[in-house]
Short mmCIF file of C-alpha atoms in Angstrom, two decimals:
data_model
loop_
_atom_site.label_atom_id
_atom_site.label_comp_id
_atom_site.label_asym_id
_atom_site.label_seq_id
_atom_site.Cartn_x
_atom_site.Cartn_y
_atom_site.Cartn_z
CA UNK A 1 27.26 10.88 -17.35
CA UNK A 2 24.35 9.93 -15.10
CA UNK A 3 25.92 6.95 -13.61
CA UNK A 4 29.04 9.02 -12.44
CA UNK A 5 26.88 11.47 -11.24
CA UNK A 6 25.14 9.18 -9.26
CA UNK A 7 27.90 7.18 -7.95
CA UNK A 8 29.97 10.46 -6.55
CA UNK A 9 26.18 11.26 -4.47
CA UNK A 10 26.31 7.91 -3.11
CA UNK A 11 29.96 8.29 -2.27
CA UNK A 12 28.99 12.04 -0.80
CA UNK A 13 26.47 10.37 1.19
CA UNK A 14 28.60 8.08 2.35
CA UNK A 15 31.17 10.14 3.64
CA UNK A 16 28.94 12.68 5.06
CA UNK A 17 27.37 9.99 6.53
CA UNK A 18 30.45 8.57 8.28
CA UNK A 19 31.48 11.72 9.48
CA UNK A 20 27.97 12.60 11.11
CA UNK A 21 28.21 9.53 12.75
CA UNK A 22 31.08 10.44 14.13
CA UNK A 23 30.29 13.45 15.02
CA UNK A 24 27.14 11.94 17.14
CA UNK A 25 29.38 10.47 19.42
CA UNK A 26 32.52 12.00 19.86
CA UNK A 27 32.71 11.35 23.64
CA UNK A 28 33.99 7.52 24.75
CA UNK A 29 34.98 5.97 27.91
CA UNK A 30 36.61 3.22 28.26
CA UNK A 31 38.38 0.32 30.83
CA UNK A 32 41.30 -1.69 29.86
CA UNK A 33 43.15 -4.43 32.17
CA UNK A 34 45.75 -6.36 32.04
CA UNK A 35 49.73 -6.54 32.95
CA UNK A 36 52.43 -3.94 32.62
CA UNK A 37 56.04 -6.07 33.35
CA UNK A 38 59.20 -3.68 32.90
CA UNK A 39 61.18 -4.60 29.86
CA UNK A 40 64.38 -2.01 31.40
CA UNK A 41 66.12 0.09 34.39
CA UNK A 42 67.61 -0.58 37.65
CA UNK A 43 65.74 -1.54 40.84
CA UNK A 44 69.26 -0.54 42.81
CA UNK A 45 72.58 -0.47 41.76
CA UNK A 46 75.15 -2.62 43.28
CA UNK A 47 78.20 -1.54 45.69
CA UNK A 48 80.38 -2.67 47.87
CA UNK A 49 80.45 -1.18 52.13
CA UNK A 50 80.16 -2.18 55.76
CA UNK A 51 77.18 -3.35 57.54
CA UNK A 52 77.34 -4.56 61.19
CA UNK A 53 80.99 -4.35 60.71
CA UNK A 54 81.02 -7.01 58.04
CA UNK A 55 82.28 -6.27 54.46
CA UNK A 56 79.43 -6.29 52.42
CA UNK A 57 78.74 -6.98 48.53
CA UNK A 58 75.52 -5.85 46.80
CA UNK A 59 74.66 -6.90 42.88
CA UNK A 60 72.77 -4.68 40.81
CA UNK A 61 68.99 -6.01 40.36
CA UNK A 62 66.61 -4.52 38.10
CA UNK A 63 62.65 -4.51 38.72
CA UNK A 64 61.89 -7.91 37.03
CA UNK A 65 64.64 -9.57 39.55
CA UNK A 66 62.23 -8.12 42.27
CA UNK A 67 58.49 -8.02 40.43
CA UNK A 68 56.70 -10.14 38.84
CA UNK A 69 54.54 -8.65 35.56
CA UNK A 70 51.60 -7.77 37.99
CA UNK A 71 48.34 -6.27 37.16
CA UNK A 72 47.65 -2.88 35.43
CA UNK A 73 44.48 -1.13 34.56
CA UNK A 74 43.14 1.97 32.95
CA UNK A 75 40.13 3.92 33.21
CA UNK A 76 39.66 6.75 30.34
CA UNK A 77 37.99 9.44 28.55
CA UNK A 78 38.00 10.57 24.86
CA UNK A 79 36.50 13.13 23.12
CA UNK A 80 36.97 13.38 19.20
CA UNK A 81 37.70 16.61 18.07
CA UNK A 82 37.67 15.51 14.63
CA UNK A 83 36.92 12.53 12.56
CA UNK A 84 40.42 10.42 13.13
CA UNK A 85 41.96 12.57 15.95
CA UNK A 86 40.65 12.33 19.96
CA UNK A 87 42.06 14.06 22.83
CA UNK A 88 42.59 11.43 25.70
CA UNK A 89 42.77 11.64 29.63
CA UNK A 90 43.06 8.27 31.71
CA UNK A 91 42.99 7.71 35.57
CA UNK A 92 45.50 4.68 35.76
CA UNK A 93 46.53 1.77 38.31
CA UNK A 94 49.41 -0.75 38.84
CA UNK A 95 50.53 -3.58 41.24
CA UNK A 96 53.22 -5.97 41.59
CA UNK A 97 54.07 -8.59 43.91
CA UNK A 98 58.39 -8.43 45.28
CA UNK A 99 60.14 -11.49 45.93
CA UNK A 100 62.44 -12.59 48.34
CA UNK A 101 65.70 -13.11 46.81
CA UNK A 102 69.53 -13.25 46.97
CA UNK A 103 71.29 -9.59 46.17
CA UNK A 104 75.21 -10.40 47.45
CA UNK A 105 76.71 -11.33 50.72
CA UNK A 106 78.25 -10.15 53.97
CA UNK A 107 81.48 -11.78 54.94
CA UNK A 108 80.99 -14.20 52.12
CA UNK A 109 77.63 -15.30 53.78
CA UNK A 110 74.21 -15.02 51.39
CA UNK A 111 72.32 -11.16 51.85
CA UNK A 112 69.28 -11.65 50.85
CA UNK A 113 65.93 -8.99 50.49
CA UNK A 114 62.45 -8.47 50.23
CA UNK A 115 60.66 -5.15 49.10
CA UNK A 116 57.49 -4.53 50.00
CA UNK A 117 54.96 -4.88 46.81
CA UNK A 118 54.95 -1.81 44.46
CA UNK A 119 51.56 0.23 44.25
CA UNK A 120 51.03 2.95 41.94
CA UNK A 121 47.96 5.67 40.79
CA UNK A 122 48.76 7.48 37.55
CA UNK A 123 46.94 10.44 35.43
CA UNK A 124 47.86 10.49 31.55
CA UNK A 125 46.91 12.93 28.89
CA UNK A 126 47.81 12.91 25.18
CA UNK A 127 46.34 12.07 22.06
CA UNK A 128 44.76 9.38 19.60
CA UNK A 129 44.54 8.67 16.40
CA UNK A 130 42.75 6.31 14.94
CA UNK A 131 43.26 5.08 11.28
CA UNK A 132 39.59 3.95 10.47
CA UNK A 133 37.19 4.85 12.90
CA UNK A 134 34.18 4.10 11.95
CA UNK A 135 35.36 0.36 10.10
CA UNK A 136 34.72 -3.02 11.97
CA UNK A 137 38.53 -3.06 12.70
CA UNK A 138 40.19 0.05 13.11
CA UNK A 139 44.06 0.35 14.01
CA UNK A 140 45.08 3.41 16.23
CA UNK A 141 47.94 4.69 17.75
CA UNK A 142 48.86 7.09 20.94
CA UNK A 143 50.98 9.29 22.85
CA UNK A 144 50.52 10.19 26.23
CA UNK A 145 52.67 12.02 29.35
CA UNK A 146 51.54 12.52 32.91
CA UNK A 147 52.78 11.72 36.53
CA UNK A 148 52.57 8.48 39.29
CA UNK A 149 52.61 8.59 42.62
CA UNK A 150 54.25 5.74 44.04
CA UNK A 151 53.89 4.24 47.50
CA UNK A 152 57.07 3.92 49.52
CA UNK A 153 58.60 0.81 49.45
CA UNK A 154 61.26 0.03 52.65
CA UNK A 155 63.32 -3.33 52.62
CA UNK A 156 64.10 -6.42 55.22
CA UNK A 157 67.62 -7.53 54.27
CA UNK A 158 68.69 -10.76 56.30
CA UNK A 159 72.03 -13.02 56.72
CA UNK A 160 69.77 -16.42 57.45
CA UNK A 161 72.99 -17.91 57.66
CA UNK A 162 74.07 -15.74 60.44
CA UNK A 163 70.36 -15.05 62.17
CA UNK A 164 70.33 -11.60 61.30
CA UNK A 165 67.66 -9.52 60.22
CA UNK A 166 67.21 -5.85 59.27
CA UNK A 167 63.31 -5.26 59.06
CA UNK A 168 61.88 -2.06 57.37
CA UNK A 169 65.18 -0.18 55.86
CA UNK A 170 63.76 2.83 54.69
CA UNK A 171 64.88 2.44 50.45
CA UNK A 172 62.44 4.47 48.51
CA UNK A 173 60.18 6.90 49.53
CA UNK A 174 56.62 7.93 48.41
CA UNK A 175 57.08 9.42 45.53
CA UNK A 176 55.72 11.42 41.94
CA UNK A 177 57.17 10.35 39.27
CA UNK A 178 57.12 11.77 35.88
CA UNK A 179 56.06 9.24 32.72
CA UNK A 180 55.30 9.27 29.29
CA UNK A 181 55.12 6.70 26.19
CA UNK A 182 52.86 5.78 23.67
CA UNK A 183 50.12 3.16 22.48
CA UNK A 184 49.41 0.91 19.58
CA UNK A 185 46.21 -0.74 19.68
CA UNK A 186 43.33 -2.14 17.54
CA UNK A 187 39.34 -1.85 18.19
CA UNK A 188 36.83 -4.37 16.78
CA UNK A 189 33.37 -2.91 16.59
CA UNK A 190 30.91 -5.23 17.71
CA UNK A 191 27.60 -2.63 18.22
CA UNK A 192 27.48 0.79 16.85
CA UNK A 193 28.66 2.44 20.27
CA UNK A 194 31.12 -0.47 21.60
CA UNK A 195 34.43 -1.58 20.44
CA UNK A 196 36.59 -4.30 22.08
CA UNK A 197 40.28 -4.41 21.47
CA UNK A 198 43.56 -5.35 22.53
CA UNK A 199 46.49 -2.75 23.15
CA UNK A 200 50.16 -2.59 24.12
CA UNK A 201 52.81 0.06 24.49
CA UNK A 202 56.21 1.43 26.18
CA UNK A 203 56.01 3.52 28.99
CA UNK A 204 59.04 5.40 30.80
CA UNK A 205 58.93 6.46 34.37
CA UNK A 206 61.17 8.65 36.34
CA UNK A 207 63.19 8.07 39.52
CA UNK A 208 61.56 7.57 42.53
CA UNK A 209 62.13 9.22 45.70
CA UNK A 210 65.27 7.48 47.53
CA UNK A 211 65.73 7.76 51.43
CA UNK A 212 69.40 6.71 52.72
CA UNK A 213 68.50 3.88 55.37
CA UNK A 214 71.92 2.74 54.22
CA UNK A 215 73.38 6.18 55.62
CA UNK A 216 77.40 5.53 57.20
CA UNK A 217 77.38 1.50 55.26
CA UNK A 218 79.02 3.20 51.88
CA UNK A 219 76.03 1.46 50.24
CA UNK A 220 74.17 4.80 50.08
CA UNK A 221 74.50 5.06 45.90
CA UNK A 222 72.04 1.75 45.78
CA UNK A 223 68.37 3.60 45.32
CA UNK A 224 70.27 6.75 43.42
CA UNK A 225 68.88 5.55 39.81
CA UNK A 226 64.84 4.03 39.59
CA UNK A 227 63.82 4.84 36.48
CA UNK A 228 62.07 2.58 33.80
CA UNK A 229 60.16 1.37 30.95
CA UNK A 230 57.56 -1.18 31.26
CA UNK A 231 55.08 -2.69 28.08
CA UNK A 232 51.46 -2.68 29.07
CA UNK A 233 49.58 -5.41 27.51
CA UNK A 234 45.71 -5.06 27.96
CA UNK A 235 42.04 -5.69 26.91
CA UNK A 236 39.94 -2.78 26.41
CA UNK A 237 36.14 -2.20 25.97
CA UNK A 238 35.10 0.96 24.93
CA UNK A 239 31.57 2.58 24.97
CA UNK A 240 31.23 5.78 22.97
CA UNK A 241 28.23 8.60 23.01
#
């Protein structure tokens, strides 16, 4: 009788233990880094039109034709409003380098283009929860929605074969873009306020702004559709208080 009596205080203790813990730091910030290549969605469709007179062919290409997997980072703030659920807000930040590259031809002769390199500044909000927070490896998950503002990006498109060169076509615009997704991710605890992990995730964005520098060439429908998913993969360290 004794001995259960004592092992359901230690267990008590335990858990009220665990949960004041908690409950002594429920804020956390924390930095993750790492790459974010899309997985789907169209850079620019393809069509057919005139340019300089020519007849002109354009192939669909979708962002990883263009950019590479690039570099991604997050910078964010938690606060647990209970022992295995945290409200989240992150300030976020992506880059990729374009390459030049063949996209169809004008009067059978190669078209080729180069974007200029994508930038982007995000804010995210959403939630967390984590399976065992307080154990030395603790799973979580995450859902998250928010808005990117995207720098413009204008194209050169060139005929080397010809000598021809169109420099700074205005394709898409600065823009705000709408995006949500969601995280799966795993922290190892390696002091009582710091946890390192790993984390990946699928995250859609919405179209981007698209000018018509292609106005009068019937190519105008290229830039119509921009939206995609890309898979963060990243490194975190978080410090919570």
């Amino acid at each position: 009788m004794w001995k259960r009596v004592m092992v359901a205080t230690v267990m008590t203790l335990g858990v009220a233990s665990a949960a004041a813990a908690q409950a002594d730091r429920p804020w956390s910030v924390s930095f993750s880094a790492g790459t974010a290549p899309s997985v789907s969605g169209l850079y620019h469709e393809g069509g057919s039109g005139t340019v300089l007179n020519l007849a002109t062919q354009v192939e669909e290409r979708d962002y990883s034709d263009i950019y590479n997997s690039g570099f991604a980072m997050k910078l964010g703030l938690g606060y647990a409003f209970s022992p295995k659920a945290e409200l989240i807000g992150s300030f976020t930040y992506a880059r990729a380098d374009a390459e030049e590259l063949s996209v169809g031809n004008v009067a059978g002769l190669d078209l080729r283009s180069q974007f200029s390199n994508y930038r982007d500044w995000g804010l995210e909000g959403g939630i967390r929860w984590h399976f065992a927070p307080d154990a030395a490896v603790n799973p979580y998950i995450a859902f998250v929605a928010g808005a990117r503002w995207v720098d413009a990006m204008p194209a050169t498109f060139s005929v080397p074969a010809a000598g021809v060169v169109l420099a700074d076509v205005p394709f898409y615009d600065d823009s705000v873009a709408p995006t949500f997704g969601g995280d799966f991710g795993v922290q190892f605890k390696v002091a009582p306020a710091v946890r390192l992990g790993v984390e990946t995730g699928l995250r859609w964005t919405g179209n981007l702004a698209d000018i018509d520098g292609l106005a009068g060439t019937g190519l105008e429908n290229l830039n119509d559709s921009s939206s995609r998913w890309t898979l963060p993969i990243m490194g975190t360290i978080t410090f919570k208080f």
